[in-house]
Amino acid sequence: MIHIKNLHKYFGESHVLRGISCDIQPKEVVCVIGPSGSGKSTFLRCMNALESVSEGEVQVNGFAIHDAKTDINKLRESVGMVFQRFNLFPHMTVLENLMMAPMSLKGMKRAEAVSLAENLLAKVGLSDKRDAWPSSLSGGQQQRVAIARALAMNPSIMLFDEPTSALDPELVGDVLQVMKTLATEGMTMVIVTHEMGFAREVADRVIFIDQGVIQEEGTPQHLFTTPTNPRTAAFLSKVL
Ligand code: ADP
Ligand code: MG
């Protein structure tokens, strides 16, 4: 579903991703961990062309992102992304936030978009917020709406960049629960996270990135209990 070969990314002189190769299978849940500034967000953003690829190959859901001829809008319709900040449209109600992309990008009829949006709100436990403004919701509720909004496009892959980092601790659990449900349903997911407990429980594979390189990867069991790379061990000793 995702095939990355020898990916390099430069910002000017700064060599941020230094030869990343990685294949992700359908239904796989991959958590990406690593120190701040190590290139995790850049890596994720390369997967839906929010960053250009300096060198190497990035294939996502059949789209060759490194190829300038690829239709990036079509790619993004099949790849949902959730950021640390929720970026809901402030001038639209919760329901309208969910209806917008299916109607404008897929030409979905209004009635169908309403029922889709209602189903997704039920899924994230926010049916009662259908007519609320985003600003009236807690951070955790806004993030669950953001997840529902990404799901409204019926994506094949979901990318998450530290979806719970901006939340008060007591709001984190509900968001992780929604992600856990998605994982159980077989969604292909790549999740940059500092929630080690979540990674341990939900990930099929954990990737440790440091200095723009995959230093180590493996099952949560392997990575968290018997890391072989001293960098992984040093990082984990700080966060676990
Ligand atoms: P992480 O998500 O692991 O914290 P990032 O991928 O955000 O790391 O950043 C990796 C490095 O790339 C950092 O040194 C950061 O300053 C740099 N960087 C990220 N985005 C840009 C950008 N748009 N322009 C210049 N440098 C950037
Ligand atoms: Mg980041």
PDB file of C-alpha atoms and ligand atoms in Angstrom:
ATOM      1  CA  MET A   1       0.000   0.000   0.000  1.00  0.00           C
ATOM      2  CA  ILE A   2       2.955   2.282   0.717  1.00  0.00           C
ATOM      3  CA  HIS A   3       6.337   1.709  -0.890  1.00  0.00           C
ATOM      4  CA  ILE A   4       9.197   4.067  -0.084  1.00  0.00           C
ATOM      5  CA  LYS A   5      12.657   3.580  -1.456  1.00  0.00           C
ATOM      6  CA  ASN A   6      15.721   5.584  -0.520  1.00  0.00           C
ATOM      7  CA  LEU A   7      13.770   8.746   0.271  1.00  0.00           C
ATOM      8  CA  HIS A   8      15.834  11.877   0.787  1.00  0.00           C
ATOM      9  CA  LYS A   9      14.491  15.283   1.709  1.00  0.00           C
ATOM     10  CA  TYR A  10      16.419  18.529   1.786  1.00  0.00           C
ATOM     11  CA  PHE A  11      15.211  21.895   3.051  1.00  0.00           C
ATOM     12  CA  GLY A  12      17.828  24.082   1.387  1.00  0.00           C
ATOM     13  CA  GLU A  13      21.151  22.846   2.716  1.00  0.00           C
ATOM     14  CA  SER A  14      19.532  20.902   5.490  1.00  0.00           C
ATOM     15  CA  HIS A  15      19.436  17.157   4.809  1.00  0.00           C
ATOM     16  CA  VAL A  16      16.415  16.102   6.837  1.00  0.00           C
ATOM     17  CA  LEU A  17      15.535  12.617   5.497  1.00  0.00           C
ATOM     18  CA  ARG A  18      18.645  10.653   4.663  1.00  0.00           C
ATOM     19  CA  GLY A  19      17.679   7.525   2.776  1.00  0.00           C
ATOM     20  CA  ILE A  20      14.483   6.071   4.179  1.00  0.00           C
ATOM     21  CA  SER A  21      13.114   2.822   2.770  1.00  0.00           C
ATOM     22  CA  CYS A  22       9.926   1.294   4.049  1.00  0.00           C
ATOM     23  CA  ASP A  23       7.012  -0.830   2.828  1.00  0.00           C
ATOM     24  CA  ILE A  24       3.636  -0.788   4.519  1.00  0.00           C
ATOM     25  CA  GLN A  25       1.065  -3.487   3.841  1.00  0.00           C
ATOM     26  CA  PRO A  26      -2.718  -3.056   3.609  1.00  0.00           C
ATOM     27  CA  LYS A  27      -4.316  -3.020   7.090  1.00  0.00           C
ATOM     28  CA  GLU A  28      -0.972  -2.536   8.765  1.00  0.00           C
ATOM     29  CA  VAL A  29      -0.779  -0.131  11.708  1.00  0.00           C
ATOM     30  CA  VAL A  30       2.639   1.485  11.931  1.00  0.00           C
ATOM     31  CA  CYS A  31       3.672   3.829  14.720  1.00  0.00           C
ATOM     32  CA  VAL A  32       6.581   6.181  14.110  1.00  0.00           C
ATOM     33  CA  ILE A  33       8.513   7.340  17.158  1.00  0.00           C
ATOM     34  CA  GLY A  34      11.661   9.385  17.642  1.00  0.00           C
ATOM     35  CA  PRO A  35      13.091  12.582  19.082  1.00  0.00           C
ATOM     36  CA  SER A  36      11.825  16.020  18.173  1.00  0.00           C
ATOM     37  CA  GLY A  37      13.347  17.291  14.924  1.00  0.00           C
ATOM     38  CA  SER A  38      14.308  13.826  13.697  1.00  0.00           C
ATOM     39  CA  GLY A  39      12.160  14.058  10.539  1.00  0.00           C
ATOM     40  CA  LYS A  40       8.981  12.191  11.564  1.00  0.00           C
ATOM     41  CA  SER A  41       6.557  14.849  10.311  1.00  0.00           C
ATOM     42  CA  THR A  42       8.514  15.370   7.123  1.00  0.00           C
ATOM     43  CA  PHE A  43       8.442  11.618   6.494  1.00  0.00           C
ATOM     44  CA  LEU A  44       4.663  11.527   6.983  1.00  0.00           C
ATOM     45  CA  ARG A  45       4.096  14.655   4.902  1.00  0.00           C
ATOM     46  CA  CYS A  46       6.018  13.105   2.012  1.00  0.00           C
ATOM     47  CA  MET A  47       3.375  10.352   1.966  1.00  0.00           C
ATOM     48  CA  ASN A  48       0.640  12.693   0.797  1.00  0.00           C
ATOM     49  CA  ALA A  49       2.812  15.153  -1.070  1.00  0.00           C
ATOM     50  CA  LEU A  50       2.602  17.941   1.480  1.00  0.00           C
ATOM     51  CA  GLU A  51       6.376  17.941   1.033  1.00  0.00           C
ATOM     52  CA  SER A  52       8.099  17.320  -2.265  1.00  0.00           C
ATOM     53  CA  VAL A  53      10.447  14.368  -2.567  1.00  0.00           C
ATOM     54  CA  SER A  54      14.070  15.475  -3.113  1.00  0.00           C
ATOM     55  CA  GLU A  55      15.302  12.036  -4.115  1.00  0.00           C
ATOM     56  CA  GLY A  56      14.027   8.467  -4.119  1.00  0.00           C
ATOM     57  CA  GLU A  57      10.646   6.825  -4.670  1.00  0.00           C
ATOM     58  CA  VAL A  58       7.410   7.227  -2.783  1.00  0.00           C
ATOM     59  CA  GLN A  59       4.428   5.157  -3.948  1.00  0.00           C
ATOM     60  CA  VAL A  60       1.231   5.507  -1.976  1.00  0.00           C
ATOM     61  CA  ASN A  61      -1.917   3.593  -2.849  1.00  0.00           C
ATOM     62  CA  GLY A  62      -0.695   3.247  -6.427  1.00  0.00           C
ATOM     63  CA  PHE A  63       0.274   6.900  -6.844  1.00  0.00           C
ATOM     64  CA  ALA A  64       3.917   7.728  -7.570  1.00  0.00           C
ATOM     65  CA  ILE A  65       4.424  10.880  -5.517  1.00  0.00           C
ATOM     66  CA  HIS A  66       7.963  11.473  -6.760  1.00  0.00           C
ATOM     67  CA  ASP A  67       6.573  11.712 -10.300  1.00  0.00           C
ATOM     68  CA  ALA A  68       5.534  15.246 -11.279  1.00  0.00           C
ATOM     69  CA  LYS A  69       2.811  13.831 -13.576  1.00  0.00           C
ATOM     70  CA  THR A  70       0.898  12.231 -10.712  1.00  0.00           C
ATOM     71  CA  ASP A  71      -2.509  13.725  -9.876  1.00  0.00           C
ATOM     72  CA  ILE A  72      -1.839  14.811  -6.290  1.00  0.00           C
ATOM     73  CA  ASN A  73      -5.472  15.776  -5.637  1.00  0.00           C
ATOM     74  CA  LYS A  74      -6.633  12.276  -6.509  1.00  0.00           C
ATOM     75  CA  LEU A  75      -3.958  10.856  -4.229  1.00  0.00           C
ATOM     76  CA  ARG A  76      -5.070  13.054  -1.331  1.00  0.00           C
ATOM     77  CA  GLU A  77      -8.679  11.929  -1.743  1.00  0.00           C
ATOM     78  CA  SER A  78      -7.561   8.431  -0.819  1.00  0.00           C
ATOM     79  CA  VAL A  79      -5.225   9.413   2.026  1.00  0.00           C
ATOM     80  CA  GLY A  80      -6.723  10.990   5.136  1.00  0.00           C
ATOM     81  CA  MET A  81      -4.503  13.113   7.349  1.00  0.00           C
ATOM     82  CA  VAL A  82      -4.982  14.269  10.921  1.00  0.00           C
ATOM     83  CA  PHE A  83      -2.625  16.837  12.422  1.00  0.00           C
ATOM     84  CA  GLN A  84      -1.686  17.873  15.914  1.00  0.00           C
ATOM     85  CA  ARG A  85      -3.905  20.945  15.521  1.00  0.00           C
ATOM     86  CA  PHE A  86      -7.419  20.156  14.489  1.00  0.00           C
ATOM     87  CA  ASN A  87      -7.900  22.719  11.678  1.00  0.00           C
ATOM     88  CA  LEU A  88     -11.664  22.416  11.516  1.00  0.00           C
ATOM     89  CA  PHE A  89     -13.423  25.060   9.436  1.00  0.00           C
ATOM     90  CA  PRO A  90     -14.489  27.525  12.151  1.00  0.00           C
ATOM     91  CA  HIS A  91     -17.401  29.031  10.204  1.00  0.00           C
ATOM     92  CA  MET A  92     -19.077  25.645   9.616  1.00  0.00           C
ATOM     93  CA  THR A  93     -20.960  23.462  12.050  1.00  0.00           C
ATOM     94  CA  VAL A  94     -19.581  20.069  12.930  1.00  0.00           C
ATOM     95  CA  LEU A  95     -21.919  18.377  10.449  1.00  0.00           C
ATOM     96  CA  GLU A  96     -21.007  20.824   7.669  1.00  0.00           C
ATOM     97  CA  ASN A  97     -17.309  20.206   8.322  1.00  0.00           C
ATOM     98  CA  LEU A  98     -17.889  16.537   7.582  1.00  0.00           C
ATOM     99  CA  MET A  99     -20.119  17.112   4.550  1.00  0.00           C
ATOM    100  CA  MET A 100     -17.903  19.544   2.719  1.00  0.00           C
ATOM    101  CA  ALA A 101     -15.272  17.353   1.088  1.00  0.00           C
ATOM    102  CA  PRO A 102     -17.627  14.553  -0.077  1.00  0.00           C
ATOM    103  CA  MET A 103     -19.968  17.134  -1.632  1.00  0.00           C
ATOM    104  CA  SER A 104     -17.372  19.386  -3.232  1.00  0.00           C
ATOM    105  CA  LEU A 105     -14.785  16.787  -4.261  1.00  0.00           C
ATOM    106  CA  LYS A 106     -16.956  13.748  -4.945  1.00  0.00           C
ATOM    107  CA  GLY A 107     -20.169  15.465  -5.974  1.00  0.00           C
ATOM    108  CA  MET A 108     -22.115  13.669  -3.270  1.00  0.00           C
ATOM    109  CA  LYS A 109     -25.761  14.719  -2.926  1.00  0.00           C
ATOM    110  CA  ARG A 110     -26.622  16.725   0.188  1.00  0.00           C
ATOM    111  CA  ALA A 111     -28.944  14.127   1.729  1.00  0.00           C
ATOM    112  CA  GLU A 112     -26.361  11.405   1.292  1.00  0.00           C
ATOM    113  CA  ALA A 113     -23.643  13.632   2.769  1.00  0.00           C
ATOM    114  CA  VAL A 114     -25.837  14.335   5.801  1.00  0.00           C
ATOM    115  CA  SER A 115     -26.390  10.673   6.467  1.00  0.00           C
ATOM    116  CA  LEU A 116     -22.706   9.865   5.960  1.00  0.00           C
ATOM    117  CA  ALA A 117     -21.737  12.676   8.354  1.00  0.00           C
ATOM    118  CA  GLU A 118     -24.250  11.477  10.950  1.00  0.00           C
ATOM    119  CA  ASN A 119     -22.896   7.930  10.774  1.00  0.00           C
ATOM    120  CA  LEU A 120     -19.337   9.155  11.210  1.00  0.00           C
ATOM    121  CA  LEU A 121     -20.275  11.352  14.162  1.00  0.00           C
ATOM    122  CA  ALA A 122     -21.893   8.339  15.798  1.00  0.00           C
ATOM    123  CA  LYS A 123     -18.711   6.392  15.183  1.00  0.00           C
ATOM    124  CA  VAL A 124     -16.583   8.965  17.042  1.00  0.00           C
ATOM    125  CA  GLY A 125     -19.181   9.346  19.782  1.00  0.00           C
ATOM    126  CA  LEU A 126     -20.272  12.894  18.967  1.00  0.00           C
ATOM    127  CA  SER A 127     -23.798  12.576  17.557  1.00  0.00           C
ATOM    128  CA  ASP A 128     -25.025  15.209  19.995  1.00  0.00           C
ATOM    129  CA  LYS A 129     -22.561  17.779  18.586  1.00  0.00           C
ATOM    130  CA  ARG A 130     -23.869  17.677  15.024  1.00  0.00           C
ATOM    131  CA  ASP A 131     -25.010  21.316  14.984  1.00  0.00           C
ATOM    132  CA  ALA A 132     -22.322  22.735  17.265  1.00  0.00           C
ATOM    133  CA  TRP A 133     -19.606  25.168  16.191  1.00  0.00           C
ATOM    134  CA  PRO A 134     -16.070  23.769  16.414  1.00  0.00           C
ATOM    135  CA  SER A 135     -15.037  26.495  18.872  1.00  0.00           C
ATOM    136  CA  SER A 136     -17.585  25.231  21.396  1.00  0.00           C
ATOM    137  CA  LEU A 137     -15.975  21.768  21.539  1.00  0.00           C
ATOM    138  CA  SER A 138     -13.105  20.571  23.700  1.00  0.00           C
ATOM    139  CA  GLY A 139      -9.792  19.834  21.997  1.00  0.00           C
ATOM    140  CA  GLY A 140     -10.443  16.113  22.194  1.00  0.00           C
ATOM    141  CA  GLN A 141     -13.883  16.495  20.641  1.00  0.00           C
ATOM    142  CA  GLN A 142     -12.468  18.685  17.872  1.00  0.00           C
ATOM    143  CA  GLN A 143      -9.822  16.087  17.154  1.00  0.00           C
ATOM    144  CA  ARG A 144     -12.466  13.356  16.923  1.00  0.00           C
ATOM    145  CA  VAL A 145     -14.395  15.539  14.469  1.00  0.00           C
ATOM    146  CA  ALA A 146     -11.171  15.999  12.492  1.00  0.00           C
ATOM    147  CA  ILE A 147     -10.785  12.220  12.308  1.00  0.00           C
ATOM    148  CA  ALA A 148     -14.415  11.819  11.220  1.00  0.00           C
ATOM    149  CA  ARG A 149     -13.907  14.509   8.611  1.00  0.00           C
ATOM    150  CA  ALA A 150     -10.902  12.663   7.170  1.00  0.00           C
ATOM    151  CA  LEU A 151     -12.923   9.433   7.134  1.00  0.00           C
ATOM    152  CA  ALA A 152     -15.737  11.117   5.195  1.00  0.00           C
ATOM    153  CA  MET A 153     -13.657  10.749   2.037  1.00  0.00           C
ATOM    154  CA  ASN A 154     -13.517   6.997   2.606  1.00  0.00           C
ATOM    155  CA  PRO A 155      -9.707   6.931   2.536  1.00  0.00           C
ATOM    156  CA  SER A 156      -7.646   3.781   2.082  1.00  0.00           C
ATOM    157  CA  ILE A 157      -4.901   5.108   4.342  1.00  0.00           C
ATOM    158  CA  MET A 158      -4.963   7.359   7.390  1.00  0.00           C
ATOM    159  CA  LEU A 159      -1.912   9.386   8.440  1.00  0.00           C
ATOM    160  CA  PHE A 160      -1.759  10.867  11.931  1.00  0.00           C
ATOM    161  CA  ASP A 161       0.854  13.394  13.056  1.00  0.00           C
ATOM    162  CA  GLU A 162       0.899  13.508  16.860  1.00  0.00           C
ATOM    163  CA  PRO A 163      -2.895  13.655  17.029  1.00  0.00           C
ATOM    164  CA  THR A 164      -2.993  13.831  20.815  1.00  0.00           C
ATOM    165  CA  SER A 165       0.028  16.021  21.561  1.00  0.00           C
ATOM    166  CA  ALA A 166      -1.943  19.246  21.842  1.00  0.00           C
ATOM    167  CA  LEU A 167      -4.612  17.771  24.120  1.00  0.00           C
ATOM    168  CA  ASP A 168      -5.060  17.966  27.856  1.00  0.00           C
ATOM    169  CA  PRO A 169      -4.167  14.551  29.293  1.00  0.00           C
ATOM    170  CA  GLU A 170      -7.732  13.688  30.270  1.00  0.00           C
ATOM    171  CA  LEU A 171      -8.889  14.117  26.656  1.00  0.00           C
ATOM    172  CA  VAL A 172      -6.279  11.876  25.066  1.00  0.00           C
ATOM    173  CA  GLY A 173      -7.990   8.565  25.838  1.00  0.00           C
ATOM    174  CA  ASP A 174     -11.148   9.203  23.790  1.00  0.00           C
ATOM    175  CA  VAL A 175      -9.114  10.110  20.717  1.00  0.00           C
ATOM    176  CA  LEU A 176      -6.878   7.061  21.061  1.00  0.00           C
ATOM    177  CA  GLN A 177      -9.994   4.919  21.468  1.00  0.00           C
ATOM    178  CA  VAL A 178     -11.340   6.125  18.117  1.00  0.00           C
ATOM    179  CA  MET A 179      -7.988   5.333  16.498  1.00  0.00           C
ATOM    180  CA  LYS A 180      -7.926   1.930  18.109  1.00  0.00           C
ATOM    181  CA  THR A 181     -11.364   1.167  16.675  1.00  0.00           C
ATOM    182  CA  LEU A 182     -10.161   2.179  13.220  1.00  0.00           C
ATOM    183  CA  ALA A 183      -7.169  -0.106  13.588  1.00  0.00           C
ATOM    184  CA  THR A 184      -9.404  -3.015  14.575  1.00  0.00           C
ATOM    185  CA  GLU A 185     -11.572  -2.381  11.530  1.00  0.00           C
ATOM    186  CA  GLY A 186      -8.541  -2.885   9.295  1.00  0.00           C
ATOM    187  CA  MET A 187      -7.652   0.676   8.336  1.00  0.00           C
ATOM    188  CA  THR A 188      -4.079   1.096   7.081  1.00  0.00           C
ATOM    189  CA  MET A 189      -2.562   3.659   9.427  1.00  0.00           C
ATOM    190  CA  VAL A 190       0.726   5.467   9.930  1.00  0.00           C
ATOM    191  CA  ILE A 191       0.820   7.262  13.257  1.00  0.00           C
ATOM    192  CA  VAL A 192       3.543   9.574  14.556  1.00  0.00           C
ATOM    193  CA  THR A 193       3.045   9.493  18.284  1.00  0.00           C
ATOM    194  CA  HIS A 194       4.592   9.901  21.710  1.00  0.00           C
ATOM    195  CA  GLU A 195       1.943   7.631  23.227  1.00  0.00           C
ATOM    196  CA  MET A 196       4.126   4.612  23.841  1.00  0.00           C
ATOM    197  CA  GLY A 197       1.356   2.678  25.571  1.00  0.00           C
ATOM    198  CA  PHE A 198      -0.844   3.086  22.525  1.00  0.00           C
ATOM    199  CA  ALA A 199       1.986   2.084  20.160  1.00  0.00           C
ATOM    200  CA  ARG A 200       2.698  -0.976  22.236  1.00  0.00           C
ATOM    201  CA  GLU A 201      -0.936  -2.046  22.253  1.00  0.00           C
ATOM    202  CA  VAL A 202      -2.110  -1.139  18.755  1.00  0.00           C
ATOM    203  CA  ALA A 203       0.871  -1.076  16.382  1.00  0.00           C
ATOM    204  CA  ASP A 204       1.794  -4.039  14.214  1.00  0.00           C
ATOM    205  CA  ARG A 205       5.156  -2.389  13.756  1.00  0.00           C
ATOM    206  CA  VAL A 206       7.048   0.455  15.380  1.00  0.00           C
ATOM    207  CA  ILE A 207       9.590   2.510  13.456  1.00  0.00           C
ATOM    208  CA  PHE A 208      12.200   4.507  15.349  1.00  0.00           C
ATOM    209  CA  ILE A 209      13.513   7.473  13.380  1.00  0.00           C
ATOM    210  CA  ASP A 210      16.494   9.539  14.473  1.00  0.00           C
ATOM    211  CA  GLN A 211      18.565  11.985  12.423  1.00  0.00           C
ATOM    212  CA  GLY A 212      16.467  11.344   9.313  1.00  0.00           C
ATOM    213  CA  VAL A 213      17.160   7.623   9.259  1.00  0.00           C
ATOM    214  CA  ILE A 214      15.159   4.574  10.337  1.00  0.00           C
ATOM    215  CA  GLN A 215      17.463   3.453  13.108  1.00  0.00           C
ATOM    216  CA  GLU A 216      15.419   0.428  14.070  1.00  0.00           C
ATOM    217  CA  GLU A 217      12.006  -1.115  13.438  1.00  0.00           C
ATOM    218  CA  GLY A 218      10.107  -4.139  14.565  1.00  0.00           C
ATOM    219  CA  THR A 219       7.161  -5.386  16.536  1.00  0.00           C
ATOM    220  CA  PRO A 220       6.317  -3.356  19.643  1.00  0.00           C
ATOM    221  CA  GLN A 221       7.429  -6.358  21.673  1.00  0.00           C
ATOM    222  CA  HIS A 222      10.874  -6.285  20.048  1.00  0.00           C
ATOM    223  CA  LEU A 223      11.368  -2.550  19.949  1.00  0.00           C
ATOM    224  CA  PHE A 224      10.183  -1.725  23.449  1.00  0.00           C
ATOM    225  CA  THR A 225      11.714  -4.650  25.278  1.00  0.00           C
ATOM    226  CA  THR A 226      14.819  -5.703  23.360  1.00  0.00           C
ATOM    227  CA  PRO A 227      15.993  -2.836  21.142  1.00  0.00           C
ATOM    228  CA  THR A 228      19.304  -3.617  19.492  1.00  0.00           C
ATOM    229  CA  ASN A 229      20.304  -0.093  18.482  1.00  0.00           C
ATOM    230  CA  PRO A 230      21.798   1.944  21.367  1.00  0.00           C
ATOM    231  CA  ARG A 231      20.018   5.056  20.030  1.00  0.00           C
ATOM    232  CA  THR A 232      16.647   3.328  20.384  1.00  0.00           C
ATOM    233  CA  ALA A 233      17.500   2.241  23.892  1.00  0.00           C
ATOM    234  CA  ALA A 234      18.638   5.749  24.834  1.00  0.00           C
ATOM    235  CA  PHE A 235      15.458   7.302  23.419  1.00  0.00           C
ATOM    236  CA  LEU A 236      13.192   4.801  25.137  1.00  0.00           C
ATOM    237  CA  SER A 237      14.940   5.292  28.454  1.00  0.00           C
ATOM    238  CA  LYS A 238      13.861   8.942  28.293  1.00  0.00           C
ATOM    239  CA  VAL A 239      10.232   8.413  27.286  1.00  0.00           C
ATOM    240  CA  LEU A 240       9.135   5.173  28.924  1.00  0.00           C
TER     241      LEU A 240
HETATM  242  P1  ADP B   1       9.834  15.884  13.800  1.00  0.00           P
HETATM  243  O1  ADP B   1       8.436  15.787  13.276  1.00  0.00           O
HETATM  244  O2  ADP B   1      10.495  14.565  14.004  1.00  0.00           O
HETATM  245  O3  ADP B   1       9.912  16.721  15.037  1.00  0.00           O
HETATM  246  P2  ADP B   1      10.293  17.432  11.404  1.00  0.00           P
HETATM  247  O4  ADP B   1      10.076  16.504  10.285  1.00  0.00           O
HETATM  248  O5  ADP B   1       9.198  18.389  11.715  1.00  0.00           O
HETATM  249  O6  ADP B   1      10.730  16.619  12.714  1.00  0.00           O
HETATM  250  O7  ADP B   1      11.595  18.287  11.132  1.00  0.00           O
HETATM  251  C1  ADP B   1      12.833  17.711  10.818  1.00  0.00           C
HETATM  252  C2  ADP B   1      13.826  18.803  10.535  1.00  0.00           C
HETATM  253  O8  ADP B   1      13.462  19.507   9.360  1.00  0.00           O
HETATM  254  C3  ADP B   1      13.918  19.852  11.635  1.00  0.00           C
HETATM  255  O9  ADP B   1      15.253  20.230  11.781  1.00  0.00           O
HETATM  256  C4  ADP B   1      13.080  20.990  11.095  1.00  0.00           C
HETATM  257  O10 ADP B   1      13.532  22.200  11.605  1.00  0.00           O
HETATM  258  C5  ADP B   1      13.314  20.883   9.608  1.00  0.00           C
HETATM  259  N1  ADP B   1      12.155  21.354   8.829  1.00  0.00           N
HETATM  260  C6  ADP B   1      10.925  20.857   8.851  1.00  0.00           C
HETATM  261  N2  ADP B   1      10.104  21.498   7.996  1.00  0.00           N
HETATM  262  C7  ADP B   1      10.868  22.461   7.417  1.00  0.00           C
HETATM  263  C8  ADP B   1      10.622  23.486   6.447  1.00  0.00           C
HETATM  264  N3  ADP B   1       9.412  23.634   5.878  1.00  0.00           N
HETATM  265  N4  ADP B   1      11.640  24.280   6.106  1.00  0.00           N
HETATM  266  C9  ADP B   1      12.865  24.131   6.647  1.00  0.00           C
HETATM  267  N5  ADP B   1      13.169  23.198   7.576  1.00  0.00           N
HETATM  268  C10 ADP B   1      12.193  22.377   7.957  1.00  0.00           C
HETATM  269 MG    MG B   2       6.647  16.490  14.009  1.00  0.00          MG
END
